[in-house]
Amino acid sequence: MLCNVCKENEATVHLTQMIEGKIKKVDLCEPCSKSKGVDDPTGFSLADLLLGLGAAQESQAATPGLELSCPQCGHTQADFKKSGRLGCPRCYEVFREGLEGLLKSMHKGTKHVGKVPLSLQENKTMKERLKALQGELEAAVCREDFESAATLRDKIKQTSDRLQSLPVAQPES
Amino acid sequence: MSSTIHDFLIPAGEAAKRSGPADKIVLSSRVRLARNLKQFPFPGTGKKSDRLKVLDVLRPAVEGLPQMAERFSDTLDNLTPMDKQILVERHLVSREHAAKGAGSGLVINREETLCVMINEEDHLRMQSLRPGLQLREAWRTLDNVDSALEGPLDFAFSFELGYLTACPTNLGTGIRVSAMLHLPALVLSEQINQIIQAVNKLGLAVRGLYGEGTEALGNVFQVSNQMTLGETESDIVERINKVLAQLIDHEENARASLLEKKPSMLFNHVGRAYGIVANAHCISSKETMNLLSLMRLGVDLGLFPGVQRSLVDELFVITQPAHLQLGLSEKLTAEERDLARADMLRERLKQVRRPAQSVSGGGSGGGGADKPSKT
Ligand SMILES: [Zn+2]
Ligand SMILES: [Zn+2]
């Protein structure tokens, strides 16, 4: 059996992992397994390797000739496909569309539910409050309760002013 | 702080004596977080000048942590290949990080429980390490470290996608929770492949050091989460904890069942392992690990009265190539290393008597027969 990476040497390292509910296999030779960090239990994921081997295909945007690139770091779609890595935080905005499917297949969900930096927690709360207030305002306008609507507008102004003064997350759209 | 990494590191013999819950089967617990600074390209894309700037920002921030008051801190270009290999063999840095040079850094605390890699694949790769099964504790420690750093530092974060990482496989929480397990009885009883598949189905990765299943070096397996987005950090920790508890049970059961149903097969493996490891004149690192694993099992089963598990664990480390080379002025070839390794093993195992022919003592084999307590 030949190595999947160099396609030259005999594969001696055989890996199996469950990805997207399917069993994926990769066979590597000793030097390639070393260079891919496979023998290093702290830094290896088969998903990474498969990405590098072209499993990132679905992230390819259907616009040949017009290659997407990141204005911040210059990373291109081809760079991403080749390395399976993004170039900078901004890249996540730029390659957003193509990433969706990939993230879905890789992770439990596509929305972060874990830790939020303390400095952004208020930002998050304020955003949620703003959204709720806007809903209330619409409802008040609908039932022609203009008194409540005026109060709500004040509250919305206050909240969005506060929000403006807070540190922002990234990419902010 | 001007000391070399060799002066700094806890001697292998002492390090092997650290103990933790369930350390008969769980060798160590590790939690890793990936973080990046908002304003800079990821290390793999940035120019050297970017990496140097990132290092200038991150190194003092990490050194300033109270947990790092006593520390080893250096840049990778100041470390020799030998230093780096030692760190890899101690599982303190990844092979990927060891390959780095100028622009990358490393900060380790006195207890070797906290190890921060700067400009690995991400700007920050922080790791919390504990002996035995202590994933919750490791996460709690690292959560605090991360919270202390996020004040002065501006991490790349989006409400939608969480912490932004160079590789989308780490996106979201940026967390990798893992434990190293010693599962010799599951390998001997040929249940390991089935178990690995079951664990894979739960979305966790299982890796041997080389190859999978029965080929795993030293019967050591690492279990870790693969998904980092769409699940909270503590949910990930608890999910792995549950699976680990089951794996520990399976291994214990496999040991008890081998003792009961196939004692001669078991004693044959342990006896032969001892025979070779204690008497060989030339032995490879791979063979050594596989045989030491069986000796470790023998110690756990009480077949080597008076021998501490820590002796075997120390030998696991000091028979690795760089550790073997340590203290020798001449650079050994691979062949010379195999001779030196055998010399060392014969010397260190001189006092160890050959294994008992059966499990002695009133204990009903396997079950709760734990190590002589050391706290
Ligand atoms: Zn190859
Ligand atoms: Zn970019």
Coordinates of C-alpha atoms and ligand atoms in Angstrom, one line a residue:
Chain A
M1 CA 0.0 0.0 0.0
L2 CA 1.4 3.4 -1.0
C3 CA 1.5 6.5 1.1
N4 CA -1.4 8.9 0.5
V5 CA 0.8 11.9 0.7
C6 CA 4.0 11.3 -1.2
K7 CA 2.5 8.4 -3.2
E8 CA 6.1 6.9 -3.3
N9 CA 6.9 5.0 -0.2
E10 CA 5.2 2.0 1.3
A11 CA 2.7 3.1 3.9
T12 CA 3.4 1.9 7.4
V13 CA 1.2 4.2 9.5
H14 CA -2.5 3.6 9.2
L15 CA -5.1 5.9 10.7
T16 CA -8.8 5.8 11.0
Q17 CA -11.1 8.5 12.4
M18 CA -14.7 9.2 12.3
I19 CA -15.4 12.3 10.3
E20 CA -18.9 13.4 9.2
G21 CA -20.2 10.1 10.6
K22 CA -18.1 8.2 8.1
I23 CA -14.9 6.3 8.7
K24 CA -12.0 7.9 6.9
K25 CA -8.7 6.1 6.4
V26 CA -5.3 7.5 5.7
D27 CA -2.2 5.5 5.0
L28 CA 1.2 7.2 5.4
C29 CA 4.9 6.3 5.2
E30 CA 7.1 6.9 8.2
P31 CA 8.7 10.2 6.9
C32 CA 5.3 11.7 5.9
S33 CA 3.7 10.7 9.2
K34 CA 6.5 12.5 10.9
S35 CA 6.2 15.6 8.8
K36 CA 2.5 15.7 9.3
G37 CA 2.9 15.4 13.0
V38 CA 1.0 12.1 13.1
D39 CA 3.4 10.6 15.6
D40 CA 2.9 13.6 17.8
P41 CA -0.3 12.9 19.8
T42 CA -0.6 16.5 20.9
G43 CA -0.9 18.2 17.6
F44 CA -2.6 16.0 15.1
S45 CA -6.0 15.6 13.7
L46 CA -7.0 13.5 10.8
A47 CA -9.4 16.2 9.7
D48 CA -6.5 18.5 9.2
L49 CA -4.7 16.0 7.1
L50 CA -7.7 15.3 5.0
L51 CA -8.1 19.0 4.5
G52 CA -4.6 19.2 3.1
L53 CA -5.3 16.2 0.9
G54 CA -8.1 17.9 -0.9
A55 CA -11.2 17.2 1.3
A56 CA -11.5 21.0 1.4
Q57 CA -12.9 20.7 -2.2
E58 CA -16.4 21.7 -1.1
S59 CA -15.1 25.0 0.2
Q60 CA -14.1 25.9 -3.3
A61 CA -16.2 28.8 -4.5
A62 CA -17.8 28.2 -7.9
T63 CA -16.1 31.2 -9.5
P64 CA -13.2 30.0 -11.6
G65 CA -10.8 32.7 -12.7
L66 CA -12.0 35.1 -10.1
E67 CA -10.1 34.0 -7.1
L68 CA -11.1 35.2 -3.7
S69 CA -8.4 36.7 -1.6
C70 CA -8.2 38.3 1.9
P71 CA -7.6 42.1 1.7
Q72 CA -5.9 41.9 5.1
C73 CA -3.3 39.2 4.6
G74 CA -3.5 38.2 1.0
H75 CA -4.4 34.6 1.7
T76 CA -6.2 33.1 -1.4
Q77 CA -8.7 30.3 -1.8
A78 CA -5.9 28.2 -3.3
D79 CA -3.7 28.8 -0.2
F80 CA -6.6 27.7 2.0
K81 CA -7.2 24.6 -0.1
K82 CA -3.5 23.7 -0.1
S83 CA -2.8 24.2 3.6
G84 CA -6.2 23.8 5.2
R85 CA -5.3 26.9 7.1
L86 CA -6.6 30.5 7.0
G87 CA -4.2 33.4 6.9
C88 CA -5.6 35.8 9.5
P89 CA -8.7 36.4 11.6
R90 CA -10.2 38.5 8.8
C91 CA -10.1 35.5 6.5
Y92 CA -13.0 34.0 8.3
E93 CA -15.2 36.9 6.9
V94 CA -13.7 36.7 3.4
F95 CA -14.1 32.9 3.0
R96 CA -17.2 32.7 5.1
E97 CA -19.5 31.2 2.4
G98 CA -17.2 28.4 1.4
L99 CA -16.5 27.6 5.0
E100 CA -20.1 26.9 6.1
G101 CA -20.3 23.4 4.7
L102 CA -16.8 22.5 5.9
L103 CA -17.6 23.7 9.5
K104 CA -20.9 21.8 9.4
S105 CA -19.1 18.6 8.6
M106 CA -16.4 19.1 11.1
H107 CA -18.1 20.3 14.2
K108 CA -21.1 19.8 16.3
G109 CA -22.7 23.1 15.3
T110 CA -21.8 26.2 13.3
K111 CA -22.5 28.7 16.1
H112 CA -20.1 29.2 19.0
V113 CA -21.7 28.5 22.4
G114 CA -18.6 28.4 24.6
K115 CA -16.6 31.0 26.5
V116 CA -16.9 34.7 25.6
P117 CA -14.1 37.1 26.6
L118 CA -15.2 39.2 29.6
S119 CA -14.7 42.5 27.7
L120 CA -17.2 41.3 25.1
Q121 CA -19.8 39.9 27.4
E122 CA -21.5 43.2 28.0
N123 CA -21.4 43.8 24.2
K124 CA -23.3 40.5 23.8
T125 CA -25.9 41.4 26.4
M126 CA -26.4 44.9 25.0
K127 CA -26.9 43.5 21.5
E128 CA -29.5 41.0 22.8
R129 CA -31.2 43.8 24.7
L130 CA -31.2 46.1 21.7
K131 CA -32.9 43.3 19.6
A132 CA -35.5 42.7 22.2
L133 CA -36.2 46.5 22.5
Q134 CA -36.6 46.8 18.8
G135 CA -39.2 44.0 18.8
E136 CA -41.1 45.7 21.6
L137 CA -41.0 49.0 19.7
E138 CA -42.5 47.4 16.6
A139 CA -45.2 45.9 18.6
A140 CA -46.0 49.2 20.3
V141 CA -46.1 51.0 17.0
C142 CA -48.5 48.3 15.7
R143 CA -51.0 48.8 18.5
E144 CA -50.5 52.6 18.2
D145 CA -49.2 52.9 21.7
F146 CA -47.1 56.0 21.0
E147 CA -46.3 56.7 24.6
S148 CA -44.6 53.4 25.1
A149 CA -43.0 53.7 21.7
A150 CA -41.4 57.0 22.7
T151 CA -40.0 55.5 25.9
L152 CA -38.7 52.5 24.0
R153 CA -37.0 54.8 21.5
D154 CA -35.2 56.5 24.3
K155 CA -34.1 53.1 25.7
I156 CA -32.9 52.0 22.3
K157 CA -30.9 55.2 21.9
Q158 CA -29.2 54.6 25.3
T159 CA -28.5 51.0 24.6
S160 CA -27.0 51.6 21.2
D161 CA -24.9 54.5 22.5
R162 CA -23.6 52.2 25.2
L163 CA -22.9 49.5 22.6
Q164 CA -21.0 52.0 20.5
S165 CA -18.6 52.7 23.3
L166 CA -17.8 49.0 24.0
P167 CA -14.9 47.0 22.5
V168 CA -16.0 45.0 19.4
A169 CA -15.7 41.4 18.4
Q170 CA -14.4 40.3 15.0
P171 CA -15.4 39.9 12.3
E172 CA -18.2 42.3 12.9
S173 CA -20.8 42.5 10.2
Chain B
M1 CA 15.8 31.9 34.2
S2 CA 19.1 31.9 32.6
S3 CA 19.3 28.2 33.3
T4 CA 19.2 25.7 30.5
I5 CA 16.2 23.5 29.9
H6 CA 18.1 20.6 31.3
D7 CA 18.7 22.3 34.6
F8 CA 15.2 23.4 34.7
L9 CA 13.2 20.2 34.0
I10 CA 12.2 18.0 36.9
P11 CA 14.5 14.9 36.7
A12 CA 12.7 12.0 34.9
G13 CA 12.8 9.8 38.0
E14 CA 11.0 12.4 40.1
A15 CA 8.6 13.3 37.4
A16 CA 7.6 9.7 37.1
K17 CA 6.6 9.7 40.8
R18 CA 3.9 12.3 40.4
S19 CA 0.6 10.7 40.9
G20 CA -3.0 11.4 40.2
P21 CA -6.5 9.8 40.2
A22 CA -6.7 6.5 38.2
D23 CA -3.1 6.8 37.2
K24 CA -2.8 3.0 36.9
I25 CA -4.6 3.5 33.5
V26 CA -4.7 7.2 32.8
L27 CA -1.1 8.4 32.4
S28 CA -1.9 12.1 32.0
S29 CA -4.6 14.6 31.4
R30 CA -4.1 17.6 29.1
V31 CA -6.2 20.6 28.1
R32 CA -5.1 23.0 25.4
L33 CA -6.5 26.3 24.2
A34 CA -5.7 28.1 21.0
R35 CA -5.8 31.9 20.9
N36 CA -4.8 34.5 18.4
L37 CA -4.2 38.2 18.5
K38 CA -6.7 40.2 16.5
Q39 CA -4.4 42.5 14.7
F40 CA -1.9 40.0 13.3
P41 CA -1.8 37.3 10.6
F42 CA -1.6 33.7 11.9
P43 CA 2.0 32.5 12.4
G44 CA 2.0 30.4 9.2
T45 CA 1.1 33.3 7.0
G46 CA 2.7 36.3 8.7
K47 CA 6.1 37.6 7.9
K48 CA 9.0 37.0 10.4
S49 CA 8.6 40.6 11.5
D50 CA 4.9 39.9 12.4
R51 CA 5.9 36.9 14.4
L52 CA 8.6 38.8 16.3
K53 CA 6.1 41.5 17.1
V54 CA 3.6 38.9 18.3
L55 CA 6.3 37.3 20.4
D56 CA 7.1 40.7 21.9
V57 CA 3.5 41.2 23.0
L58 CA 2.8 37.7 24.2
R59 CA 6.0 36.6 26.0
P60 CA 5.9 39.3 28.7
A61 CA 2.1 38.8 29.1
V62 CA 2.6 35.1 29.7
E63 CA 5.7 35.6 31.9
G64 CA 3.6 38.1 34.0
L65 CA 1.1 35.4 35.0
P66 CA 1.3 34.6 38.7
Q67 CA 1.5 30.9 37.8
M68 CA 4.6 31.7 35.9
A69 CA 6.5 33.5 38.7
E70 CA 9.1 30.7 38.6
R71 CA 9.5 29.6 35.0
F72 CA 11.6 28.6 32.1
S73 CA 11.2 31.0 29.2
D74 CA 13.1 31.1 26.0
T75 CA 12.8 31.6 22.2
L76 CA 13.1 28.5 20.1
D77 CA 16.2 29.7 18.2
N78 CA 18.0 29.6 21.5
L79 CA 17.3 25.9 22.0
T80 CA 19.5 23.2 20.5
P81 CA 18.0 20.3 18.6
M82 CA 18.8 18.1 21.6
D83 CA 16.9 20.5 24.0
K84 CA 13.9 20.4 21.7
Q85 CA 13.9 16.7 21.4
I86 CA 13.9 16.3 25.2
L87 CA 10.9 18.6 25.4
V88 CA 9.1 16.5 22.8
E89 CA 9.9 13.3 24.7
R90 CA 8.5 14.8 27.8
H91 CA 5.3 15.7 25.9
L92 CA 5.8 19.4 26.8
V93 CA 5.9 20.7 23.3
S94 CA 4.5 19.5 20.0
R95 CA 6.9 18.2 17.3
E96 CA 5.5 21.1 15.2
H97 CA 6.6 23.6 17.7
A98 CA 10.0 22.0 18.2
A99 CA 10.7 22.5 14.5
K100 CA 10.3 26.3 14.9
G101 CA 13.1 28.9 15.3
A102 CA 13.3 32.6 15.7
G103 CA 10.0 34.3 16.3
S104 CA 8.6 31.4 18.4
G105 CA 8.8 31.0 22.1
L106 CA 8.1 28.7 25.0
V107 CA 7.2 29.4 28.7
I108 CA 6.9 26.6 31.2
N109 CA 6.0 26.9 34.9
R110 CA 8.1 25.3 37.7
E111 CA 5.8 22.4 38.3
E112 CA 5.6 21.6 34.5
T113 CA 1.8 21.8 34.8
L114 CA 1.5 24.8 32.5
C115 CA 3.2 25.1 29.2
V116 CA 2.6 27.9 26.7
M117 CA 3.8 27.8 23.1
I118 CA 4.0 31.1 21.3
N119 CA 3.7 31.2 17.5
E120 CA 3.1 27.5 17.0
E121 CA 0.2 27.1 14.5
D122 CA -1.7 29.8 16.4
H123 CA -0.2 32.8 18.3
L124 CA -0.9 31.1 21.6
R125 CA -1.2 27.4 22.4
M126 CA -1.6 27.1 26.2
Q127 CA -1.6 23.8 27.8
S128 CA -2.5 22.6 31.3
L129 CA -1.1 19.2 32.2
R130 CA -1.9 16.9 35.1
P131 CA -0.9 13.4 36.1
G132 CA -3.7 10.8 36.1
L133 CA -7.3 11.7 35.4
Q134 CA -7.8 15.4 36.1
L135 CA -9.4 16.9 33.1
R136 CA -11.8 19.2 35.1
E137 CA -8.9 20.6 37.1
A138 CA -6.8 21.1 34.0
W139 CA -9.6 23.0 32.3
R140 CA -10.3 25.1 35.4
T141 CA -6.6 26.1 35.6
L142 CA -6.4 27.0 32.0
D143 CA -9.7 28.8 32.0
N144 CA -8.2 31.1 34.7
V145 CA -5.0 31.6 32.8
D146 CA -6.9 32.5 29.7
S147 CA -9.1 35.0 31.6
A148 CA -6.1 36.6 33.1
L149 CA -4.5 37.0 29.6
E150 CA -7.6 38.3 27.8
G151 CA -7.5 41.5 29.8
P152 CA -4.3 42.9 28.4
L153 CA -4.5 41.0 25.1
D154 CA -7.0 41.5 22.3
F155 CA -7.9 38.0 21.1
A156 CA -9.5 37.4 17.8
F157 CA -13.1 36.5 18.6
S158 CA -16.4 36.5 16.8
F159 CA -19.8 36.0 18.5
E160 CA -20.8 33.7 15.7
L161 CA -17.6 31.6 15.3
G162 CA -15.9 32.0 18.7
Y163 CA -12.1 32.2 19.0
L164 CA -10.7 32.4 15.5
T165 CA -7.9 29.9 14.8
A166 CA -5.5 29.2 11.9
C167 CA -7.2 25.9 11.3
P168 CA -11.0 25.6 11.1
T169 CA -10.7 22.3 13.1
N170 CA -9.9 24.3 16.2
L171 CA -12.4 27.1 15.7
G172 CA -14.9 28.1 18.4
T173 CA -13.6 27.1 21.8
G174 CA -10.1 26.4 20.5
I175 CA -10.1 23.6 23.1
R176 CA -8.4 20.2 22.8
V177 CA -9.1 18.0 25.8
S178 CA -7.1 14.8 25.9
A179 CA -5.9 11.9 28.1
M180 CA -3.2 9.4 27.5
L181 CA -4.3 5.9 28.5
H182 CA -2.3 2.7 29.1
L183 CA -4.6 -0.2 27.8
P184 CA -2.4 -3.3 27.5
A185 CA -5.2 -5.8 28.5
L186 CA -7.6 -4.4 25.9
V187 CA -4.8 -5.0 23.3
L188 CA -3.9 -8.5 24.6
S189 CA -7.5 -9.5 24.6
E190 CA -8.0 -8.1 21.1
Q191 CA -10.9 -5.9 22.1
I192 CA -9.1 -2.6 21.3
N193 CA -10.2 -2.1 17.7
Q194 CA -13.8 -2.5 18.6
I195 CA -13.4 -0.1 21.5
I196 CA -11.7 2.5 19.3
Q197 CA -14.5 2.3 16.8
A198 CA -17.1 2.8 19.5
V199 CA -15.2 5.8 20.9
N200 CA -14.8 7.3 17.4
K201 CA -18.6 7.1 16.9
L202 CA -18.9 9.4 19.9
G203 CA -17.0 12.0 18.0
L204 CA -13.7 11.4 19.8
A205 CA -10.4 10.6 18.2
V206 CA -8.2 7.7 19.4
R207 CA -4.6 7.6 18.4
G208 CA -1.9 5.2 19.1
L209 CA 1.6 6.6 18.8
Y210 CA 2.3 4.6 15.6
G211 CA -0.5 3.2 13.6
E212 CA -3.8 2.2 15.2
G213 CA -5.1 -0.5 17.4
T214 CA -2.7 -3.3 18.2
E215 CA 0.2 -1.5 16.6
A216 CA 0.1 1.3 19.2
L217 CA 3.5 1.9 20.7
G218 CA 3.7 0.8 24.3
N219 CA -0.1 0.2 24.3
V220 CA -0.5 3.9 24.9
F221 CA -3.6 5.6 23.4
Q222 CA -4.6 9.2 23.3
V223 CA -8.3 10.1 23.4
S224 CA -9.3 13.6 22.5
N225 CA -12.2 15.7 21.2
Q226 CA -12.3 16.5 17.5
M227 CA -15.1 19.1 17.5
T228 CA -14.5 22.5 19.0
L229 CA -17.5 24.5 17.7
G230 CA -21.1 24.3 18.8
E231 CA -20.4 22.8 22.2
T232 CA -19.3 24.5 25.5
E233 CA -15.9 23.8 27.0
S234 CA -17.3 22.1 30.1
D235 CA -19.6 19.9 28.0
I236 CA -16.6 18.7 26.0
V237 CA -14.7 18.0 29.2
E238 CA -17.7 16.1 30.7
R239 CA -18.3 14.1 27.6
I240 CA -14.7 12.9 27.5
N241 CA -14.7 12.2 31.3
K242 CA -17.7 9.9 30.8
V243 CA -15.9 8.0 28.0
L244 CA -12.7 7.7 30.0
A245 CA -14.6 6.3 33.0
Q246 CA -15.9 3.6 30.6
L247 CA -12.5 2.9 29.1
I248 CA -11.0 2.5 32.6
D249 CA -13.8 0.0 33.4
H250 CA -13.2 -1.9 30.2
E251 CA -9.5 -2.1 30.8
E252 CA -10.0 -3.2 34.5
N253 CA -12.4 -5.9 33.3
A254 CA -10.1 -7.1 30.6
R255 CA -7.3 -7.4 33.2
A256 CA -9.5 -9.4 35.6
S257 CA -10.8 -11.6 32.8
L258 CA -7.3 -12.4 31.5
L259 CA -6.2 -13.3 35.0
E260 CA -9.1 -15.6 35.4
K261 CA -9.4 -17.2 32.0
K262 CA -6.0 -16.9 30.4
P263 CA -3.4 -16.6 33.2
S264 CA -0.7 -18.5 31.4
M265 CA -1.0 -16.3 28.3
L266 CA -0.8 -13.2 30.6
F267 CA 2.2 -14.5 32.6
N268 CA 3.9 -15.6 29.4
H269 CA 3.7 -12.0 28.0
V270 CA 4.9 -10.4 31.2
G271 CA 7.6 -13.0 31.8
R272 CA 9.0 -12.7 28.3
A273 CA 8.9 -8.9 28.4
Y274 CA 10.9 -8.9 31.7
G275 CA 13.3 -11.5 30.2
I276 CA 14.2 -9.4 27.2
V277 CA 14.1 -6.0 28.8
A278 CA 16.3 -7.0 31.7
N279 CA 18.8 -9.1 29.7
A280 CA 19.1 -7.7 26.2
H281 CA 22.3 -6.2 24.9
C282 CA 20.8 -4.4 22.0
I283 CA 17.2 -3.1 21.9
S284 CA 15.3 -0.5 19.9
S285 CA 13.2 2.2 21.4
K286 CA 10.1 0.7 19.9
E287 CA 10.6 -2.7 21.3
T288 CA 11.5 -1.2 24.7
M289 CA 8.3 0.7 24.9
N290 CA 6.2 -2.4 24.0
L291 CA 8.0 -4.5 26.6
L292 CA 8.0 -1.9 29.3
S293 CA 4.2 -1.6 28.8
L294 CA 3.9 -5.3 29.6
M295 CA 6.1 -4.9 32.7
R296 CA 4.0 -2.0 33.8
L297 CA 1.0 -4.3 33.5
G298 CA 2.9 -6.9 35.6
V299 CA 3.6 -4.3 38.3
D300 CA -0.1 -3.3 38.3
L301 CA -1.1 -7.0 38.8
G302 CA 1.4 -7.4 41.6
L303 CA 3.7 -9.7 39.7
F304 CA 6.8 -7.7 40.7
P305 CA 6.5 -7.3 44.5
G306 CA 8.3 -4.2 45.8
V307 CA 8.7 -2.6 42.3
Q308 CA 7.1 0.8 41.9
R309 CA 5.3 1.7 38.8
S310 CA 7.3 4.9 38.7
L311 CA 10.5 2.9 37.9
V312 CA 8.8 1.6 34.7
D313 CA 7.4 5.1 33.9
E314 CA 10.9 6.6 34.3
L315 CA 12.4 4.0 32.0
F316 CA 9.7 4.8 29.4
V317 CA 11.1 8.3 29.2
I318 CA 14.8 7.9 29.7
T319 CA 15.2 5.2 27.1
Q320 CA 13.9 7.6 24.4
P321 CA 16.7 8.7 22.0
A322 CA 17.4 12.3 23.3
H323 CA 17.2 11.3 26.9
L324 CA 19.6 8.5 26.3
Q325 CA 22.0 10.9 24.6
L326 CA 21.8 13.2 27.6
G327 CA 25.0 13.5 29.6
L328 CA 27.0 11.7 26.9
S329 CA 29.6 13.8 25.1
E330 CA 29.8 11.8 21.9
K331 CA 26.8 11.8 19.6
L332 CA 25.5 8.2 19.4
T333 CA 24.3 6.5 16.2
A334 CA 21.0 4.7 16.2
E335 CA 22.9 1.4 16.6
E336 CA 25.0 2.7 19.5
R337 CA 21.9 4.0 21.1
D338 CA 20.3 0.5 21.0
L339 CA 23.4 -0.8 22.8
A340 CA 23.4 2.0 25.3
R341 CA 19.7 1.6 25.9
A342 CA 20.1 -2.1 26.7
D343 CA 23.0 -1.4 29.0
M344 CA 20.9 1.1 30.9
L345 CA 17.9 -1.2 31.2
R346 CA 20.1 -4.1 32.4
E347 CA 21.6 -1.8 35.0
R348 CA 18.4 -0.3 36.2
L349 CA 16.5 -3.6 36.3
K350 CA 19.4 -5.5 38.1
Q351 CA 17.5 -5.5 41.4
V352 CA 14.2 -6.5 39.9
R353 CA 13.5 -10.2 40.5
R354 CA 11.8 -12.2 37.8
P355 CA 8.0 -12.0 38.0
A356 CA 5.9 -14.1 40.3
Q357 CA 4.3 -17.2 38.8
S358 CA 0.9 -16.3 40.0
V359 CA -0.9 -13.4 41.6
S360 CA -0.2 -13.7 45.3
G361 CA -1.9 -12.0 48.3
G362 CA -5.5 -12.2 49.5
G363 CA -6.7 -9.7 46.8
S364 CA -9.2 -11.2 44.4
G365 CA -7.2 -10.6 41.3
G366 CA -7.8 -7.5 39.2
G367 CA -10.7 -5.6 40.8
G368 CA -9.6 -3.0 43.3
A369 CA -6.0 -4.2 43.7
D370 CA -4.5 -0.8 43.5
K371 CA -0.9 0.2 43.8
P372 CA 0.7 0.6 47.2
S373 CA -0.6 4.1 48.1
K374 CA 1.9 6.9 47.7
T375 CA 0.7 10.4 48.3
Ligands
ZN1 ZN 4.9 9.4 2.1
ZN2 ZN -6.6 37.0 5.9

